[in-house]
Short mmCIF file of C-alpha atoms and ligand atoms in Angstrom, two decimals:
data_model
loop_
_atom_site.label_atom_id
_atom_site.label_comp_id
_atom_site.label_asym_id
_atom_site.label_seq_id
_atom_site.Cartn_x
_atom_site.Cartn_y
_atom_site.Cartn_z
CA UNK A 1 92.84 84.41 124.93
CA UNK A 2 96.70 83.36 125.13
CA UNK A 3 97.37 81.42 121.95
CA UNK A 4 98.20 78.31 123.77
CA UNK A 5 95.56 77.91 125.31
CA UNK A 6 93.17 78.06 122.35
CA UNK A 7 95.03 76.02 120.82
CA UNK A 8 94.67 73.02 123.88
CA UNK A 9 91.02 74.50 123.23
CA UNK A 10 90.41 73.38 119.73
CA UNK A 11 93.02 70.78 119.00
CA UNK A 12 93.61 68.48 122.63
CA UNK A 13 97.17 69.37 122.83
CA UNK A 14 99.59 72.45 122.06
CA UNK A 15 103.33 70.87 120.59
CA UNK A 16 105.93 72.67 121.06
CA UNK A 17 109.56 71.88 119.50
CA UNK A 18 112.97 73.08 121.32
CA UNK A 19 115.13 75.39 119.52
CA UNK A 20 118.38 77.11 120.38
CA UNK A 21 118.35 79.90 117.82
CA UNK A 22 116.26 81.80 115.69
CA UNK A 23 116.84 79.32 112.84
CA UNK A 24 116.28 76.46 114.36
CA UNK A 25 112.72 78.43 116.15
CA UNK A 26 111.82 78.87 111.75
CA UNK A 27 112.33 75.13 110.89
CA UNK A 28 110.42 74.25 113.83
CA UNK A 29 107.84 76.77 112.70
CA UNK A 30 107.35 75.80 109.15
CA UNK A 31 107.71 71.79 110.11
CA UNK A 32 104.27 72.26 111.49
CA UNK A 33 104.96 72.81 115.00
CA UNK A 34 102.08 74.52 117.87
CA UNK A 35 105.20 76.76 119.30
CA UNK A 36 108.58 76.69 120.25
CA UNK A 37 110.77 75.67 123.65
CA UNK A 38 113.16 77.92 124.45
CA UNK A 39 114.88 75.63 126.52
CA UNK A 40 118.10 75.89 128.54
CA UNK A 41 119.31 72.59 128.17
CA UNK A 42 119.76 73.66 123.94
CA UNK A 43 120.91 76.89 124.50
CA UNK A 44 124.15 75.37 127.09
CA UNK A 45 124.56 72.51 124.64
CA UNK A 46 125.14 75.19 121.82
CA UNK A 47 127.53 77.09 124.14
CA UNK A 48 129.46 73.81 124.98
CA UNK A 49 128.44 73.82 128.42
CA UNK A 50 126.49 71.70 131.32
CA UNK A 51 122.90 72.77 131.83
CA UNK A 52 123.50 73.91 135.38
CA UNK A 53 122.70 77.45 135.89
CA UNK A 54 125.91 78.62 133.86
CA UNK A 55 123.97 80.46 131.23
CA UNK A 56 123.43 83.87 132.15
CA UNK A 57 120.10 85.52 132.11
CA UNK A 58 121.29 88.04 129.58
CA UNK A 59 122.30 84.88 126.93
CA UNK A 60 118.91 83.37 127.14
CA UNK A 61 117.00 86.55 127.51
CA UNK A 62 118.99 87.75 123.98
CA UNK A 63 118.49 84.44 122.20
CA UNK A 64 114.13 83.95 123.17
CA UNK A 65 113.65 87.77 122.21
CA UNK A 66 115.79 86.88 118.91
CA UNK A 67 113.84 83.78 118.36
CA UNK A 68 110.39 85.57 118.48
CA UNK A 69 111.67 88.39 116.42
CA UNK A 70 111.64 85.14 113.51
CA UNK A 71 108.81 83.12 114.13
CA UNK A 72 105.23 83.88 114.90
CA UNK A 73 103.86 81.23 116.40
CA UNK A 74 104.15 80.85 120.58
CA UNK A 75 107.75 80.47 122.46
CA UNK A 76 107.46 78.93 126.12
CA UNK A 77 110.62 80.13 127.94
CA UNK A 78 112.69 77.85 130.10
CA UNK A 79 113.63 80.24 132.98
CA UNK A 80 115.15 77.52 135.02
CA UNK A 81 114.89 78.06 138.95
CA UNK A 82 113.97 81.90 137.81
CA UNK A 83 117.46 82.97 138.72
CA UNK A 84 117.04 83.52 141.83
CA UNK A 85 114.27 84.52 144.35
CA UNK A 86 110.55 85.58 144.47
CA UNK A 87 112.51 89.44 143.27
CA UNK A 88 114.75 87.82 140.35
CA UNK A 89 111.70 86.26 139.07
CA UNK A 90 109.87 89.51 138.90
CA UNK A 91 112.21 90.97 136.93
CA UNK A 92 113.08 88.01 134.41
CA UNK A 93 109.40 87.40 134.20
CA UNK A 94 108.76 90.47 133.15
CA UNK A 95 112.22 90.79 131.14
CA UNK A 96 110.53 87.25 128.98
CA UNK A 97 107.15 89.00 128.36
CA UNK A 98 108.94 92.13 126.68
CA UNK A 99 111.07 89.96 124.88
CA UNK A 100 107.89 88.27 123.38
CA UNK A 101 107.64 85.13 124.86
CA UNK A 102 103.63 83.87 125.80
CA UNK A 103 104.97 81.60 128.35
CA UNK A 104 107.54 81.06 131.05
CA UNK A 105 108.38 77.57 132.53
CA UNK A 106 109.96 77.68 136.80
CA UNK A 107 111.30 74.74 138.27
CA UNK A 108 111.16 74.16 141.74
CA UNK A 109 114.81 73.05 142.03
CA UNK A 110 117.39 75.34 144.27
CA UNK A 111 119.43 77.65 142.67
CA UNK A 112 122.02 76.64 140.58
CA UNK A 113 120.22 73.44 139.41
CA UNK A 114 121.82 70.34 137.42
CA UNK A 115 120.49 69.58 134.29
CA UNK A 116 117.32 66.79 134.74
CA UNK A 117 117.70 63.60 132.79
CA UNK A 118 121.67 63.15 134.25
CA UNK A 119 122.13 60.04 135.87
CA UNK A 120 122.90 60.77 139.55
CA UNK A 121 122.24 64.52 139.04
CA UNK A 122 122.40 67.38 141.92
CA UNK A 123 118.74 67.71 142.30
CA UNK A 124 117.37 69.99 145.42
CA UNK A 125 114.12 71.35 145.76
CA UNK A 126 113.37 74.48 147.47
CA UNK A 127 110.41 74.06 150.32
CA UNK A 128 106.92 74.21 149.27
CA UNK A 129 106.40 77.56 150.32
CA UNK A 130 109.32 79.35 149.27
CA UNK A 131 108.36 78.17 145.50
CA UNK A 132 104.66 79.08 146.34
CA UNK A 133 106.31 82.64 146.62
CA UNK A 134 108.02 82.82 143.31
CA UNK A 135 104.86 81.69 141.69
CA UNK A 136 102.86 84.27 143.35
CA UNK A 137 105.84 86.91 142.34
CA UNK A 138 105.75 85.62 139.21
CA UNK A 139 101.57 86.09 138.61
CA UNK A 140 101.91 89.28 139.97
CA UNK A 141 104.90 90.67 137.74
CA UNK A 142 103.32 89.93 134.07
CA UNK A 143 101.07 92.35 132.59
CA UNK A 144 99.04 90.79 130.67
CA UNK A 145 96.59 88.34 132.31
CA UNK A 146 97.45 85.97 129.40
CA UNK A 147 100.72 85.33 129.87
CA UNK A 148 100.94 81.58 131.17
CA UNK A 149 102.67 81.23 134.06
CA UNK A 150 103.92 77.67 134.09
CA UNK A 151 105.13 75.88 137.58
CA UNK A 152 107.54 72.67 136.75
CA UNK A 153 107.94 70.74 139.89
CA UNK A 154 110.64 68.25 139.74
CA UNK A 155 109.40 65.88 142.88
CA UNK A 156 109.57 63.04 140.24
CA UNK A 157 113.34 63.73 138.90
CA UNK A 158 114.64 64.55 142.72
CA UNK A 159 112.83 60.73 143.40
CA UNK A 160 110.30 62.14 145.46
CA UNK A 161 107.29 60.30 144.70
CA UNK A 162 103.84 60.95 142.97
CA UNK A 163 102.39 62.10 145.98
CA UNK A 164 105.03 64.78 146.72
CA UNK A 165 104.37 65.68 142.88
CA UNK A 166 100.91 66.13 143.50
CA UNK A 167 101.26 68.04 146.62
CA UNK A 168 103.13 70.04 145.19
CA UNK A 169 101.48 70.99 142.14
CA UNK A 170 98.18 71.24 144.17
CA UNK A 171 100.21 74.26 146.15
CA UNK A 172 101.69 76.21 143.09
CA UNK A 173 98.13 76.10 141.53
CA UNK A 174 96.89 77.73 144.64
CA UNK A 175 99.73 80.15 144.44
CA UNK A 176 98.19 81.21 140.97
CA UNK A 177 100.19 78.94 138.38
CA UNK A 178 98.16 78.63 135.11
CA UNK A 179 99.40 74.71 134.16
CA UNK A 180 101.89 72.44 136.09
CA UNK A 181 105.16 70.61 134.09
CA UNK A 182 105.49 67.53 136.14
CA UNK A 183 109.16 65.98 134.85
CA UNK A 184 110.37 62.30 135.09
CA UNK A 185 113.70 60.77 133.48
CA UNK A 186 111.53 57.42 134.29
CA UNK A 187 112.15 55.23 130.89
CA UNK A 188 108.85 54.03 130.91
CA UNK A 189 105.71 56.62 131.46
CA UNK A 190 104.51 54.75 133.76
CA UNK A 191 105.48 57.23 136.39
CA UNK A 192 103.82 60.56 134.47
CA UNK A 193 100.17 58.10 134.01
CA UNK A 194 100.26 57.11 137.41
CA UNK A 195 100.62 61.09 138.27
CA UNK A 196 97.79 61.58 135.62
CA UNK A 197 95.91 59.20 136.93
CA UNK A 198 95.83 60.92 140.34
CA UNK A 199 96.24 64.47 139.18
CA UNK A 200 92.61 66.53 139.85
CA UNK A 201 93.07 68.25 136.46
CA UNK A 202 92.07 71.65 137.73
CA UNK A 203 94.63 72.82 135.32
CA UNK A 204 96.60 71.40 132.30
CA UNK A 205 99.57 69.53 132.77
CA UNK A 206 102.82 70.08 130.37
CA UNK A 207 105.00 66.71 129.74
CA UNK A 208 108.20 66.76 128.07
CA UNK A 209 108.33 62.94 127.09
CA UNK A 210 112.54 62.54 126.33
CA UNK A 211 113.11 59.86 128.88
CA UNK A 212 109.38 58.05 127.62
CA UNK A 213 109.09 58.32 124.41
CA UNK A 214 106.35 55.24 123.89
CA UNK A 215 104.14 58.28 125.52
CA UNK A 216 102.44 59.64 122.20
CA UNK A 217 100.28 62.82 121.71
CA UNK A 218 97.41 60.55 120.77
CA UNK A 219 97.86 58.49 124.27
CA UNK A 220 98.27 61.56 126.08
CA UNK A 221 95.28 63.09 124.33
CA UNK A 222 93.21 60.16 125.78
CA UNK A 223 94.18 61.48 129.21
CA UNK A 224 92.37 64.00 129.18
CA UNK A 225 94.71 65.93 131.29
CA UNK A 226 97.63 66.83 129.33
CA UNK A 227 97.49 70.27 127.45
CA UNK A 228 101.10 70.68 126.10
CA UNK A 229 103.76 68.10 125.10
CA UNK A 230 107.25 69.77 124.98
CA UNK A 231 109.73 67.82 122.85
CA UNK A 232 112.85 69.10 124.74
CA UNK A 233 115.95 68.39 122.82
CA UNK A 234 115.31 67.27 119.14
CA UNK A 235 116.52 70.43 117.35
CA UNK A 236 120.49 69.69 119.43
CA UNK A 237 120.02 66.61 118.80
CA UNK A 238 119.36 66.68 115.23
CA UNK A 239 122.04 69.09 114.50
CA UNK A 240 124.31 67.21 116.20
CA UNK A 241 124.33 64.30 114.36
CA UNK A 242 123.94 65.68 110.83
CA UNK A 243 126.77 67.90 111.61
CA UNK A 244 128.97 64.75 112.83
CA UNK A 245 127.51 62.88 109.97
CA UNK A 246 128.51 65.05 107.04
CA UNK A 247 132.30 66.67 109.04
CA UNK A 248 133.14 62.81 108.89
CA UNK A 249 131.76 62.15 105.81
CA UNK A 250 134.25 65.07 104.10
CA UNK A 251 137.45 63.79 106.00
CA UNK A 252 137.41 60.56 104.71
CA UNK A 253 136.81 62.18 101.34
CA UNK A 254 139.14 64.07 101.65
CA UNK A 255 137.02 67.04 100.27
CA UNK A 256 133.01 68.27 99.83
CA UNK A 257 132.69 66.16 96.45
CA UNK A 258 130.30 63.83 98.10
CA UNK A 259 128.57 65.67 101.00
CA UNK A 260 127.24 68.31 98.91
CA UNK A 261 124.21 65.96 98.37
CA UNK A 262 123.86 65.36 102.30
CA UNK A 263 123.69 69.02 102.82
CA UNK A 264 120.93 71.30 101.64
CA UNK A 265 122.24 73.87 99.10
CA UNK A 266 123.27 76.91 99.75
CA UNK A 267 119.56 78.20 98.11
CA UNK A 268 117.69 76.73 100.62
CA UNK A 269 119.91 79.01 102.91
CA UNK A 270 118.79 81.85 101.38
CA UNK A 271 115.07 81.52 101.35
CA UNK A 272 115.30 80.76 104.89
CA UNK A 273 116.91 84.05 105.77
CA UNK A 274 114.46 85.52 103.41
CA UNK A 275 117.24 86.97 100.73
CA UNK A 276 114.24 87.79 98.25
CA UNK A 277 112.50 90.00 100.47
CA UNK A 278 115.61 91.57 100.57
CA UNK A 279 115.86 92.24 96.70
CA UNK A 280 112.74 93.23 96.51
CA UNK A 281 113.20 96.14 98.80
CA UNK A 282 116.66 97.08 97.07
CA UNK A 283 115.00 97.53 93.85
CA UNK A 284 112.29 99.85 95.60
CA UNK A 285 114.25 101.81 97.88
CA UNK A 286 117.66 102.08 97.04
CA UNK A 287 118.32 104.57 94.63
C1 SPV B 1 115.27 71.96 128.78
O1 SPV B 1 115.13 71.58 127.60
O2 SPV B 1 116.05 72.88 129.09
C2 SPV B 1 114.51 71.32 129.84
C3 SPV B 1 114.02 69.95 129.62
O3 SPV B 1 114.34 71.93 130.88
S1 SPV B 1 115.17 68.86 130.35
O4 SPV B 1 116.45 69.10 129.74
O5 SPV B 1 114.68 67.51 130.08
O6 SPV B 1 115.19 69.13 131.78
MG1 MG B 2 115.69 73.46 131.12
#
């Protein structure tokens, strides 16, 4: 069975933590976390640009296979709109599944999409059917059976309505999608419970609570419905203030006298890109 799911099988809920690199994918790892969220909106941020379909495939493709070449716990790809149509996502589906990912996420936005939780944000959705399509394309391109195919509508974030939501993640289900990522920028979660609420649970639902954060694993455990909680923009967000934090911190000291004891040392950077294993294998192989 995929890991993911046996993991919504014996614990309630599978947590996964965004990263943009392999680094970031190992602190995730060792702080504890179910699996990792390859997401877009990191990767653009660390490129210094918009989450809008600017990325190419290659860039993300090169950075999730790089990521799973470091951790071993489950990465769920963010393949965005699946770059394309039904054909694109054949291949990039595929493409993510070599690469080592156990799960890809497809919005139902139109190609190229604006990032979600923006304030007056470009957001389109492609018909019902069309998306229907890439889901089917998308079951049918993966090889293994366990590879979770997961169908994000964005009915909520495009101010559609719960029932649109529903309809539409009633129709991608049929279409063969093995959970549904329902996404609101709503500040309170109101919105997602109310979709819970009416949602048949036929399959899992994946949240990724930014916009609500009051929404808790615990209460979403006592939904019953929710299998995966994606937390989709702490590792950024994180770096990006202890980075600001500690840059500041050494220009008005004019030097590194006091932020060397805001910073980990440079040790710590060692173990994490395993230097000892390293040693090791110099004293046994090079001769
Ligand atoms: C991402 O992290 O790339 C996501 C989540 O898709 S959000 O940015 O909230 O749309
Ligand atoms: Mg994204």
């Amino acid at each position: 069975m995929n890991r993911i799911k046996s993991i919504i099988e014996q614990n309630g809920i599978f947590h996964a933590m965004a990263a943009h690199n392999p680094l970031s994918a190992k602190l995730a790892e060792e702080a504890g976390f179910n699996g990792i969220w390859a997401s877009g909106f990191e990767l653009s941020a660390a490129y210094g640009i918009p989450d809008a379909s600017l990325l190419s495939l290659t860039q993300h493709l090169d950075n999730t296979r790089a990521m799973a070449s470091q951790v071993s716990i489950p990465i769920i790809a963010d393949i965005d709109t699946g770059y394309g149509n039904a054909i694109n996502v054949m291949h990039v589906v595929s493409a993510y599944e070599q690469a080592g990912a156990a799960a890809v996420v497809m919005e139902d936005k139109k190609f190229p999409k604006d990032t979600s939780l923006l304030k007056g944000g470009r957001q389109e959705l492609v018909p019902i059917q069309e998306f229907q399509g890439k889901v089917e394309a998308a079951v049918a391109a993966r090889r293994s059976p366990d590879f979770v195919i997961i169908a994000r509508t964005e009915a909520l974030i495009a101010g559609k309505g719960i029932e649109e939501a529903l309809a539409r993640a009633d129709a991608y289900v049929e279409a063969g999608a093995d959970m549904i990522l329902v996404h609101s920028k709503s500040k309170s979660p109101d919105e997602i419970l109310g979709f819970l609420d009416k949602w048949s649970g036929r399959v899992p639902v994946v949240l990724i609570p930014t916009s609500y954060p009051e929404l808790t694993e615990e209460k979403m455990k006592r939904t019953g419905k929710v299998g995966v909680v994606i937390y989709g923009n702490h590792a950024i967000r994180a770096s990006v203030k202890a980075m600001q934090d500690v840059f500041a911190e050494i220009r008005r000291d004019g030097g590194i006298q006091n932020a060397d004891s805001h910073v980990v040392p440079v040790t710590e950077i060692f173990r994490l890109q395993d230097v000892a294993a390293m040693k090791e294998n110099e004293k046994r192989y090079i001769r």
